Amino acid sequence: MALIVQKYGGTSVGTLDRIRNVAARMKRTRDEGNQVVAVVSAMSGVTDGLIKMARELSENPSERELDVLLATGEQQSIALVTMALHDLGVDAASITGRQAGIFTTGSHTRGRILNMDPSLMRGFLDEGKTLVVAGFQGVTPDGMIHTLGRGGSDLTAIAVAAALKADVCQILTDVDGVYTCDPRIVKNARKLPEISYDEMLEMASSGSKVMQSRSVEFAKKFGVVFEVRSSLNDNPGTLVLEEHPNMENVVIRGVSIERSQARVTITGIPDEPGMSGRILGALGDAEINLDMIISNIAHDGFARHSFTMHSSDLGKAQAALKPLLNELANSKIETEAGIAKLSAVGIGMRSHSGVAATMFKALGDAGINIGMISTSEIKIAVTVDETRIEDAARAVHDAFDLDKAPA
Ligand code: ADP
Ligand code: ASP
Ligand code: MG
């Protein structure tokens, strides 16, 4: 008998009919002779609706109370899915994050998993029950409710699969798998049969929201192989696993886009030790996540720093930098919103040259201007005007023939 962990996202439990479909799918998996543990998200729109309500009520709601509020979304779904299972004659029980033994640390609204105590789930499984676990939530060791960041039910599923040493972990969603680019944007994107953890991680953290990036990190750390596939059909999906030698034959695995980015440029910074640390320190203290960071010395002998961030952090960044810039007589700050980031990802880049040139030429031929550029061992990222980001994704997707299966 295999133990299968399945995760159903918000769209997959978005209506009562969809909930019935999830229950039927779980029953089928069980009838095939498996033990089944499903992790479910809040019904689609519920988490956003709760956040909106909190923000309408209060300009700056307490993050502790936001966690208490947001965790209710998943609690609705687990009860409803379990009721639907009961109606199909399945002996099932709903399980909250606390009951699943998910212990967390870190800040409210972005808790990190500290450890897992799956004993209650084990006991129920031994009694023959099918389990429905609330995604996205855990508790601190002293009992405070934490949520795990947006998309955090993915993390719950991977953590539950690791803790129960599941034989199979399936992330069931509203697409058939991980594609070479978001199929809503690039119509001829191709479903990938497999992708390495590192590639999935780079794609997820550069905008491919099909998986939460922290869940991929967790899967890599604990060696959880998982499959992303559709909750609505039986098509094979995409396996996410440790890389193997054949994977290096493909130069670019996929392309990600991230909208709503902004750039801050500071000029007139004295070229002396400690300045970069002070600038980044001020932004770090304000809890602003920076993405690309570029520094150089201008012809006037002063240093110039540019960085990108989510555009919603722009005001906070300006405020955080003000005291330091007031001290520096020649400094000036410029900001630009309305930019987006395009990233091409593939472990094959390590052993192939000319990748950046192909990408930049494709963008140039499409008349798209490149702003900033950053590279890692397996990623090349550029910023472009947000209005051109979809054209940019299609141009780069075509330039690398990503719609065609590799020979
Ligand atoms: P769930 O509610 O099941 O967690 P999400 O909305 O979080 O689902 O993730 C699925 C969505 O991710 C898809 O509908 C798709 O638009 C988007 N997506 C972005 N990039 C990709 C990609 N490379 N492959 C597949 N889907 C992608
Ligand atoms: N409901 C949460 C969210 O919308 C968690 C999840 O769906 O994975 O972010
Ligand atoms: Mg998701």
GROMACS .gro file of N, CA and C in nm, residues 20-172:
model
  459
   20ARG      N    1  -1.640   1.856  -0.479
   20ARG     CA    2  -1.689   1.718  -0.501
   20ARG      C    3  -1.592   1.642  -0.592
   21ASN      N    4  -1.539   1.712  -0.691
   21ASN     CA    5  -1.442   1.650  -0.783
   21ASN      C    6  -1.315   1.607  -0.707
   22VAL      N    7  -1.270   1.693  -0.615
   22VAL     CA    8  -1.151   1.660  -0.535
   22VAL      C    9  -1.180   1.536  -0.449
   23ALA      N   10  -1.297   1.534  -0.387
   23ALA     CA   11  -1.332   1.419  -0.301
   23ALA      C   12  -1.336   1.291  -0.385
   24ALA      N   13  -1.393   1.301  -0.506
   24ALA     CA   14  -1.403   1.182  -0.592
   24ALA      C   15  -1.264   1.135  -0.633
   25ARG      N   16  -1.176   1.231  -0.661
   25ARG     CA   17  -1.041   1.193  -0.702
   25ARG      C   18  -0.965   1.126  -0.587
   26MET      N   19  -0.985   1.181  -0.467
   26MET     CA   20  -0.921   1.121  -0.350
   26MET      C   21  -0.975   0.979  -0.326
   27LYS      N   22  -1.106   0.964  -0.343
   27LYS     CA   23  -1.166   0.831  -0.321
   27LYS      C   24  -1.110   0.731  -0.422
   28ARG      N   25  -1.098   0.778  -0.547
   28ARG     CA   26  -1.045   0.689  -0.651
   28ARG      C   27  -0.903   0.645  -0.615
   29THR      N   28  -0.822   0.741  -0.569
   29THR     CA   29  -0.683   0.708  -0.533
   29THR      C   30  -0.683   0.607  -0.418
   30ARG      N   31  -0.776   0.626  -0.326
   30ARG     CA   32  -0.786   0.534  -0.212
   30ARG      C   33  -0.835   0.396  -0.258
   31ASP      N   34  -0.934   0.395  -0.346
   31ASP     CA   35  -0.989   0.268  -0.394
   31ASP      C   36  -0.884   0.187  -0.473
   32GLU      N   37  -0.785   0.259  -0.524
   32GLU     CA   38  -0.677   0.188  -0.595
   32GLU      C   39  -0.580   0.123  -0.496
   33GLY      N   40  -0.610   0.136  -0.368
   33GLY     CA   41  -0.529   0.066  -0.267
   33GLY      C   42  -0.425   0.152  -0.199
   34ASN      N   43  -0.443   0.284  -0.201
   34ASN     CA   44  -0.343   0.373  -0.140
   34ASN      C   45  -0.398   0.439  -0.014
   35GLN      N   46  -0.306   0.481   0.072
   35GLN     CA   47  -0.344   0.574   0.179
   35GLN      C   48  -0.334   0.714   0.120
   36VAL      N   49  -0.429   0.801   0.154
   36VAL     CA   50  -0.430   0.934   0.092
   36VAL      C   51  -0.432   1.044   0.197
   37VAL      N   52  -0.339   1.138   0.181
   37VAL     CA   53  -0.340   1.259   0.263
   37VAL      C   54  -0.347   1.376   0.166
   38ALA      N   55  -0.453   1.455   0.173
   38ALA     CA   56  -0.462   1.571   0.083
   38ALA      C   57  -0.435   1.697   0.163
   39VAL      N   58  -0.356   1.786   0.104
   39VAL     CA   59  -0.336   1.919   0.162
   39VAL      C   60  -0.417   2.014   0.076
   40VAL      N   61  -0.501   2.097   0.134
   40VAL     CA   62  -0.582   2.186   0.050
   40VAL      C   63  -0.563   2.333   0.086
   41SER      N   64  -0.580   2.416  -0.018
   41SER     CA   65  -0.573   2.562  -0.004
   41SER      C   66  -0.712   2.615   0.027
   42ALA      N   67  -0.717   2.743   0.057
   42ALA     CA   68  -0.845   2.812   0.066
   42ALA      C   69  -0.908   2.816  -0.073
   43MET      N   70  -1.042   2.822  -0.079
   43MET     CA   71  -1.110   2.834  -0.208
   43MET      C   72  -1.058   2.961  -0.279
   44SER      N   73  -1.047   2.958  -0.412
   44SER     CA   74  -0.979   3.069  -0.481
   44SER      C   75  -1.049   3.202  -0.448
   45GLY      N   76  -0.970   3.302  -0.424
   45GLY     CA   77  -1.024   3.435  -0.392
   45GLY      C   78  -1.045   3.458  -0.244
   46VAL      N   79  -1.050   3.351  -0.164
   46VAL     CA   80  -1.081   3.369  -0.022
   46VAL      C   81  -0.967   3.441   0.051
   47THR      N   82  -0.844   3.398   0.030
   47THR     CA   83  -0.732   3.463   0.100
   47THR      C   84  -0.723   3.610   0.061
   48ASP      N   85  -0.735   3.637  -0.071
   48ASP     CA   86  -0.732   3.778  -0.116
   48ASP      C   87  -0.846   3.858  -0.052
   49GLY      N   88  -0.964   3.796  -0.045
   49GLY     CA   89  -1.081   3.865   0.013
   49GLY      C   90  -1.058   3.898   0.160
   50LEU      N   91  -0.997   3.806   0.233
   50LEU     CA   92  -0.971   3.830   0.376
   50LEU      C   93  -0.869   3.944   0.393
   51ILE      N   94  -0.766   3.944   0.308
   51ILE     CA   95  -0.664   4.050   0.317
   51ILE      C   96  -0.730   4.185   0.288
   52LYS      N   97  -0.814   4.187   0.188
   52LYS     CA   98  -0.881   4.311   0.148
   52LYS      C   99  -0.967   4.365   0.264
   53MET      N  100  -1.040   4.272   0.326
   53MET     CA  101  -1.126   4.314   0.437
   53MET      C  102  -1.043   4.374   0.550
   54ALA      N  103  -0.933   4.307   0.583
   54ALA     CA  104  -0.848   4.357   0.692
   54ALA      C  105  -0.796   4.496   0.659
   55ARG      N  106  -0.756   4.515   0.533
   55ARG     CA  107  -0.697   4.645   0.495
   55ARG      C  108  -0.802   4.755   0.486
   56GLU      N  109  -0.924   4.715   0.455
   56GLU     CA  110  -1.032   4.815   0.454
   56GLU      C  111  -1.063   4.861   0.596
   57LEU      N  112  -1.052   4.767   0.687
   57LEU     CA  113  -1.087   4.796   0.826
   57LEU      C  114  -0.978   4.879   0.893
   58SER      N  115  -0.855   4.846   0.861
   58SER     CA  116  -0.745   4.907   0.934
   58SER      C  117  -0.629   4.934   0.839
   59GLU      N  118  -0.567   5.050   0.854
   59GLU     CA  119  -0.458   5.086   0.763
   59GLU      C  120  -0.338   4.994   0.780
   60ASN      N  121  -0.315   4.955   0.905
   60ASN     CA  122  -0.196   4.877   0.933
   60ASN      C  123  -0.231   4.762   1.028
   61PRO      N  124  -0.303   4.661   0.975
   61PRO     CA  125  -0.348   4.555   1.065
   61PRO      C  126  -0.232   4.476   1.127
   62SER      N  127  -0.251   4.432   1.248
   62SER     CA  128  -0.146   4.354   1.317
   62SER      C  129  -0.122   4.224   1.240
   63GLU      N  130   0.005   4.190   1.221
   63GLU     CA  131   0.037   4.068   1.144
   63GLU      C  132  -0.006   3.944   1.221
   64ARG      N  133  -0.004   3.951   1.354
   64ARG     CA  134  -0.050   3.837   1.433
   64ARG      C  135  -0.198   3.810   1.403
   65GLU      N  136  -0.277   3.918   1.398
   65GLU     CA  137  -0.420   3.900   1.373
   65GLU      C  138  -0.447   3.863   1.228
   66LEU      N  139  -0.362   3.913   1.136
   66LEU     CA  140  -0.376   3.872   0.996
   66LEU      C  141  -0.359   3.721   0.984
   67ASP      N  142  -0.262   3.667   1.055
   67ASP     CA  143  -0.241   3.522   1.051
   67ASP      C  144  -0.364   3.446   1.103
   68VAL      N  145  -0.420   3.497   1.212
   68VAL     CA  146  -0.540   3.432   1.268
   68VAL      C  147  -0.652   3.434   1.165
   69LEU      N  148  -0.664   3.548   1.097
   69LEU     CA  149  -0.770   3.565   0.996
   69LEU      C  150  -0.746   3.475   0.875
   70LEU      N  151  -0.624   3.483   0.819
   70LEU     CA  152  -0.596   3.412   0.693
   70LEU      C  153  -0.604   3.261   0.709
   71ALA      N  154  -0.567   3.212   0.827
   71ALA     CA  155  -0.570   3.067   0.847
   71ALA      C  156  -0.712   3.011   0.840
   72THR      N  157  -0.813   3.099   0.853
   72THR     CA  158  -0.951   3.048   0.847
   72THR      C  159  -0.989   3.001   0.707
   73GLY      N  160  -0.925   3.057   0.604
   73GLY     CA  161  -0.959   3.020   0.466
   73GLY      C  162  -0.938   2.871   0.443
   74GLU      N  163  -0.823   2.821   0.486
   74GLU     CA  164  -0.792   2.680   0.466
   74GLU      C  165  -0.878   2.593   0.557
   75GLN      N  166  -0.917   2.648   0.672
   75GLN     CA  167  -0.999   2.568   0.763
   75GLN      C  168  -1.138   2.543   0.705
   76GLN      N  169  -1.189   2.641   0.629
   76GLN     CA  170  -1.317   2.618   0.561
   76GLN      C  171  -1.303   2.501   0.462
   77SER      N  172  -1.196   2.506   0.383
   77SER     CA  173  -1.182   2.404   0.277
   77SER      C  174  -1.167   2.263   0.334
   78ILE      N  175  -1.087   2.250   0.442
   78ILE     CA  176  -1.066   2.111   0.489
   78ILE      C  177  -1.197   2.051   0.541
   79ALA      N  178  -1.279   2.135   0.607
   79ALA     CA  179  -1.407   2.082   0.657
   79ALA      C  180  -1.497   2.044   0.539
   80LEU      N  181  -1.501   2.131   0.438
   80LEU     CA  182  -1.591   2.104   0.324
   80LEU      C  183  -1.546   1.980   0.246
   81VAL      N  184  -1.415   1.969   0.220
   81VAL     CA  185  -1.367   1.851   0.145
   81VAL      C  186  -1.395   1.724   0.227
   82THR      N  187  -1.376   1.732   0.357
   82THR     CA  188  -1.399   1.613   0.441
   82THR      C  189  -1.548   1.575   0.439
   83MET      N  190  -1.636   1.675   0.444
   83MET     CA  191  -1.780   1.644   0.435
   83MET      C  192  -1.813   1.575   0.303
   84ALA      N  193  -1.753   1.625   0.195
   84ALA     CA  194  -1.778   1.565   0.063
   84ALA      C  195  -1.727   1.420   0.060
   85LEU      N  196  -1.616   1.395   0.126
   85LEU     CA  197  -1.564   1.257   0.133
   85LEU      C  198  -1.660   1.168   0.213
   86HIS      N  199  -1.710   1.221   0.323
   86HIS     CA  200  -1.807   1.143   0.403
   86HIS      C  201  -1.927   1.104   0.318
   87ASP      N  202  -1.973   1.200   0.234
   87ASP     CA  203  -2.089   1.170   0.149
   87ASP      C  204  -2.060   1.058   0.049
   88LEU      N  205  -1.931   1.039   0.018
   88LEU     CA  206  -1.894   0.931  -0.073
   88LEU      C  207  -1.862   0.803   0.005
   89GLY      N  208  -1.886   0.808   0.134
   89GLY     CA  209  -1.864   0.688   0.217
   89GLY      C  210  -1.719   0.667   0.257
   90VAL      N  211  -1.636   0.772   0.248
   90VAL     CA  212  -1.494   0.758   0.285
   90VAL      C  213  -1.476   0.801   0.430
   91ASP      N  214  -1.407   0.719   0.507
   91ASP     CA  215  -1.377   0.753   0.647
   91ASP      C  216  -1.263   0.856   0.645
   92ALA      N  217  -1.298   0.983   0.666
   92ALA     CA  218  -1.199   1.090   0.651
   92ALA      C  219  -1.205   1.185   0.769
   93ALA      N  220  -1.093   1.253   0.794
   93ALA     CA  221  -1.090   1.354   0.901
   93ALA      C  222  -1.012   1.476   0.854
   94SER      N  223  -1.058   1.594   0.894
   94SER     CA  224  -0.984   1.717   0.864
   94SER      C  225  -0.878   1.738   0.972
   95ILE      N  226  -0.767   1.802   0.931
   95ILE     CA  227  -0.652   1.820   1.020
   95ILE      C  228  -0.603   1.965   1.003
   96THR      N  229  -0.596   2.040   1.110
   96THR     CA  230  -0.540   2.176   1.101
   96THR      C  231  -0.387   2.169   1.100
   97GLY      N  232  -0.324   2.283   1.080
   97GLY     CA  233  -0.177   2.286   1.083
   97GLY      C  234  -0.123   2.240   1.217
   98ARG      N  235  -0.186   2.286   1.324
   98ARG     CA  236  -0.144   2.245   1.459
   98ARG      C  237  -0.157   2.095   1.477
   99GLN      N  238  -0.272   2.041   1.432
   99GLN     CA  239  -0.294   1.897   1.448
   99GLN      C  240  -0.197   1.815   1.362
  100ALA      N  241  -0.154   1.876   1.248
  100ALA     CA  242  -0.057   1.807   1.162
  100ALA      C  243   0.084   1.816   1.220
  101GLY      N  244   0.098   1.891   1.330
  101GLY     CA  245   0.229   1.901   1.396
  101GLY      C  246   0.328   1.986   1.317
  102ILE      N  247   0.275   2.091   1.252
  102ILE     CA  248   0.365   2.180   1.176
  102ILE      C  249   0.406   2.295   1.266
  103PHE      N  250   0.529   2.289   1.315
  103PHE     CA  251   0.579   2.393   1.407
  103PHE      C  252   0.668   2.491   1.330
  104THR      N  253   0.645   2.619   1.360
  104THR     CA  254   0.706   2.724   1.278
  104THR      C  255   0.788   2.821   1.362
  105THR      N  256   0.868   2.897   1.290
  105THR     CA  257   0.945   3.005   1.352
  105THR      C  258   0.942   3.123   1.256
  106GLY      N  259   1.009   3.233   1.291
  106GLY     CA  260   1.012   3.348   1.199
  106GLY      C  261   0.897   3.443   1.226
  107SER      N  262   0.869   3.527   1.125
  107SER     CA  263   0.772   3.635   1.146
  107SER      C  264   0.632   3.590   1.110
  108HIS      N  265   0.535   3.659   1.167
  108HIS     CA  266   0.396   3.638   1.127
  108HIS      C  267   0.381   3.669   0.978
  109THR      N  268   0.291   3.598   0.913
  109THR     CA  269   0.259   3.602   0.769
  109THR      C  270   0.369   3.544   0.679
  110ARG      N  271   0.482   3.511   0.736
  110ARG     CA  272   0.585   3.442   0.656
  110ARG      C  273   0.663   3.344   0.743
  111GLY      N  274   0.587   3.263   0.817
  111GLY     CA  275   0.649   3.164   0.907
  111GLY      C  276   0.733   3.063   0.830
  112ARG      N  277   0.835   3.013   0.897
  112ARG     CA  278   0.919   2.908   0.837
  112ARG      C  279   0.901   2.781   0.919
  113ILE      N  280   0.908   2.665   0.853
  113ILE     CA  281   0.887   2.541   0.926
  113ILE      C  282   1.012   2.505   1.006
  114LEU      N  283   0.990   2.482   1.135
  114LEU     CA  284   1.100   2.452   1.228
  114LEU      C  285   1.112   2.301   1.242
  115ASN      N  286   1.003   2.236   1.271
  115ASN     CA  287   1.001   2.090   1.274
  115ASN      C  288   0.858   2.037   1.263
  116MET      N  289   0.849   1.907   1.244
  116MET     CA  290   0.718   1.845   1.220
  116MET      C  291   0.699   1.731   1.319
  117ASP      N  292   0.579   1.719   1.372
  117ASP     CA  293   0.545   1.605   1.457
  117ASP      C  294   0.421   1.538   1.397
  118PRO      N  295   0.443   1.439   1.310
  118PRO     CA  296   0.329   1.382   1.238
  118PRO      C  297   0.254   1.274   1.316
  119SER      N  298   0.274   1.267   1.451
  119SER     CA  299   0.221   1.151   1.523
  119SER      C  300   0.068   1.141   1.516
  120LEU      N  301  -0.001   1.255   1.522
  120LEU     CA  302  -0.148   1.247   1.516
  120LEU      C  303  -0.194   1.197   1.378
  121MET      N  304  -0.128   1.248   1.273
  121MET     CA  305  -0.163   1.202   1.137
  121MET      C  306  -0.136   1.052   1.124
  122ARG      N  307  -0.020   1.009   1.179
  122ARG     CA  308   0.015   0.866   1.173
  122ARG      C  309  -0.092   0.780   1.239
  123GLY      N  310  -0.135   0.826   1.358
  123GLY     CA  311  -0.237   0.751   1.432
  123GLY      C  312  -0.365   0.737   1.350
  124PHE      N  313  -0.409   0.848   1.292
  124PHE     CA  314  -0.531   0.844   1.211
  124PHE      C  315  -0.513   0.753   1.088
  125LEU      N  316  -0.395   0.761   1.026
  125LEU     CA  317  -0.371   0.676   0.908
  125LEU      C  318  -0.374   0.529   0.949
  126ASP      N  319  -0.317   0.499   1.065
  126ASP     CA  320  -0.317   0.359   1.112
  126ASP      C  321  -0.460   0.308   1.136
  127GLU      N  322  -0.549   0.402   1.169
  127GLU     CA  323  -0.690   0.363   1.187
  127GLU      C  324  -0.762   0.350   1.053
  128GLY      N  325  -0.691   0.379   0.944
  128GLY     CA  326  -0.751   0.363   0.811
  128GLY      C  327  -0.818   0.488   0.758
  129LYS      N  328  -0.793   0.603   0.823
  129LYS     CA  329  -0.860   0.725   0.778
  129LYS      C  330  -0.787   0.789   0.660
  130THR      N  331  -0.864   0.860   0.580
  130THR     CA  332  -0.811   0.948   0.475
  130THR      C  333  -0.805   1.088   0.538
  131LEU      N  334  -0.697   1.162   0.512
  131LEU     CA  335  -0.679   1.288   0.585
  131LEU      C  336  -0.685   1.408   0.490
  132VAL      N  337  -0.741   1.518   0.543
  132VAL     CA  338  -0.748   1.643   0.468
  132VAL      C  339  -0.684   1.751   0.554
  133VAL      N  340  -0.564   1.794   0.512
  133VAL     CA  341  -0.481   1.882   0.595
  133VAL      C  342  -0.490   2.027   0.545
  134ALA      N  343  -0.503   2.120   0.636
  134ALA     CA  344  -0.507   2.263   0.600
  134ALA      C  345  -0.368   2.308   0.555
  135GLY      N  346  -0.360   2.359   0.432
  135GLY     CA  347  -0.234   2.414   0.385
  135GLY      C  348  -0.207   2.550   0.449
  136PHE      N  349  -0.082   2.601   0.430
  136PHE     CA  350  -0.053   2.744   0.453
  136PHE      C  351  -0.043   2.781   0.601
  137GLN      N  352  -0.066   2.687   0.694
  137GLN     CA  353  -0.067   2.727   0.835
  137GLN      C  354   0.015   2.635   0.923
  138GLY      N  355   0.070   2.692   1.030
  138GLY     CA  356   0.140   2.616   1.132
  138GLY      C  357   0.127   2.692   1.262
  139VAL      N  358   0.193   2.644   1.365
  139VAL     CA  359   0.193   2.717   1.493
  139VAL      C  360   0.336   2.726   1.546
  140THR      N  361   0.361   2.833   1.619
  140THR     CA  362   0.491   2.844   1.685
  140THR      C  363   0.492   2.745   1.802
  141PRO      N  364   0.610   2.712   1.856
  141PRO     CA  365   0.612   2.616   1.967
  141PRO      C  366   0.526   2.664   2.085
  142ASP      N  367   0.504   2.796   2.099
  142ASP     CA  368   0.416   2.840   2.207
  142ASP      C  369   0.272   2.865   2.161
  143GLY      N  370   0.238   2.810   2.046
  143GLY     CA  371   0.096   2.801   2.010
  143GLY      C  372   0.037   2.915   1.927
  144MET      N  373   0.121   3.011   1.882
  144MET     CA  374   0.068   3.121   1.799
  144MET      C  375   0.050   3.071   1.655
  145ILE      N  376  -0.061   3.114   1.592
  145ILE     CA  377  -0.084   3.072   1.453
  145ILE      C  378   0.006   3.151   1.359
  146HIS      N  379   0.069   3.079   1.266
  146HIS     CA  380   0.152   3.139   1.162
  146HIS      C  381   0.097   3.099   1.026
  147THR      N  382   0.106   3.187   0.927
  147THR     CA  383   0.089   3.141   0.790
  147THR      C  384   0.227   3.141   0.722
  148LEU      N  385   0.234   3.070   0.609
  148LEU     CA  386   0.365   3.036   0.551
  148LEU      C  387   0.400   3.115   0.427
  149GLY      N  388   0.339   3.232   0.409
  149GLY     CA  389   0.366   3.312   0.289
  149GLY      C  390   0.272   3.269   0.177
  150ARG      N  391   0.246   3.363   0.083
  150ARG     CA  392   0.150   3.334  -0.025
  150ARG      C  393   0.194   3.209  -0.102
  151GLY      N  394   0.095   3.129  -0.137
  151GLY     CA  395   0.126   3.003  -0.206
  151GLY      C  396   0.177   2.896  -0.111
  152GLY      N  397   0.165   2.922   0.020
  152GLY     CA  398   0.230   2.837   0.121
  152GLY      C  399   0.172   2.696   0.136
  153SER      N  400   0.057   2.668   0.072
  153SER     CA  401   0.007   2.530   0.080
  153SER      C  402   0.101   2.433   0.008
  154ASP      N  403   0.174   2.483  -0.090
  154ASP     CA  404   0.274   2.398  -0.156
  154ASP      C  405   0.376   2.351  -0.053
  155LEU      N  406   0.418   2.445   0.033
  155LEU     CA  407   0.517   2.411   0.135
  155LEU      C  408   0.459   2.309   0.233
  156THR      N  409   0.334   2.330   0.273
  156THR     CA  410   0.271   2.232   0.364
  156THR      C  411   0.276   2.092   0.302
  157ALA      N  412   0.241   2.084   0.172
  157ALA     CA  413   0.235   1.953   0.107
  157ALA      C  414   0.371   1.885   0.106
  158ILE      N  415   0.475   1.962   0.072
  158ILE     CA  416   0.609   1.903   0.065
  158ILE      C  417   0.653   1.860   0.206
  159ALA      N  418   0.622   1.945   0.306
  159ALA     CA  419   0.664   1.913   0.443
  159ALA      C  420   0.590   1.791   0.496
  160VAL      N  421   0.461   1.780   0.464
  160VAL     CA  422   0.383   1.664   0.509
  160VAL      C  423   0.437   1.537   0.440
  161ALA      N  424   0.469   1.549   0.311
  161ALA     CA  425   0.523   1.433   0.238
  161ALA      C  426   0.657   1.391   0.300
  162ALA      N  427   0.739   1.490   0.338
  162ALA     CA  428   0.869   1.456   0.398
  162ALA      C  429   0.848   1.391   0.535
  163ALA      N  430   0.760   1.449   0.616
  163ALA     CA  431   0.741   1.399   0.753
  163ALA      C  432   0.681   1.259   0.754
  164LEU      N  433   0.591   1.232   0.659
  164LEU     CA  434   0.526   1.100   0.656
  164LEU      C  435   0.603   1.000   0.568
  165LYS      N  436   0.714   1.047   0.512
  165LYS     CA  437   0.792   0.965   0.418
  165LYS      C  438   0.700   0.906   0.310
  166ALA      N  439   0.622   0.994   0.249
  166ALA     CA  440   0.524   0.950   0.150
  166ALA      C  441   0.595   0.887   0.030
  167ASP      N  442   0.525   0.795  -0.035
  167ASP     CA  443   0.582   0.733  -0.156
  167ASP      C  444   0.568   0.825  -0.275
  168VAL      N  445   0.462   0.904  -0.277
  168VAL     CA  446   0.435   0.992  -0.392
  168VAL      C  447   0.384   1.126  -0.339
  169CYS      N  448   0.427   1.236  -0.403
  169CYS     CA  449   0.376   1.368  -0.368
  169CYS      C  450   0.330   1.436  -0.497
  170GLN      N  451   0.202   1.467  -0.503
  170GLN     CA  452   0.147   1.528  -0.626
  170GLN      C  453   0.093   1.667  -0.592
  171ILE      N  454   0.137   1.766  -0.671
  171ILE     CA  455   0.083   1.901  -0.657
  171ILE      C  456  -0.020   1.917  -0.768
  172LEU      N  457  -0.148   1.912  -0.731
  172LEU     CA  458  -0.254   1.912  -0.831
  172LEU      C  459  -0.308   2.054  -0.845
   0.00000   0.00000   0.00000
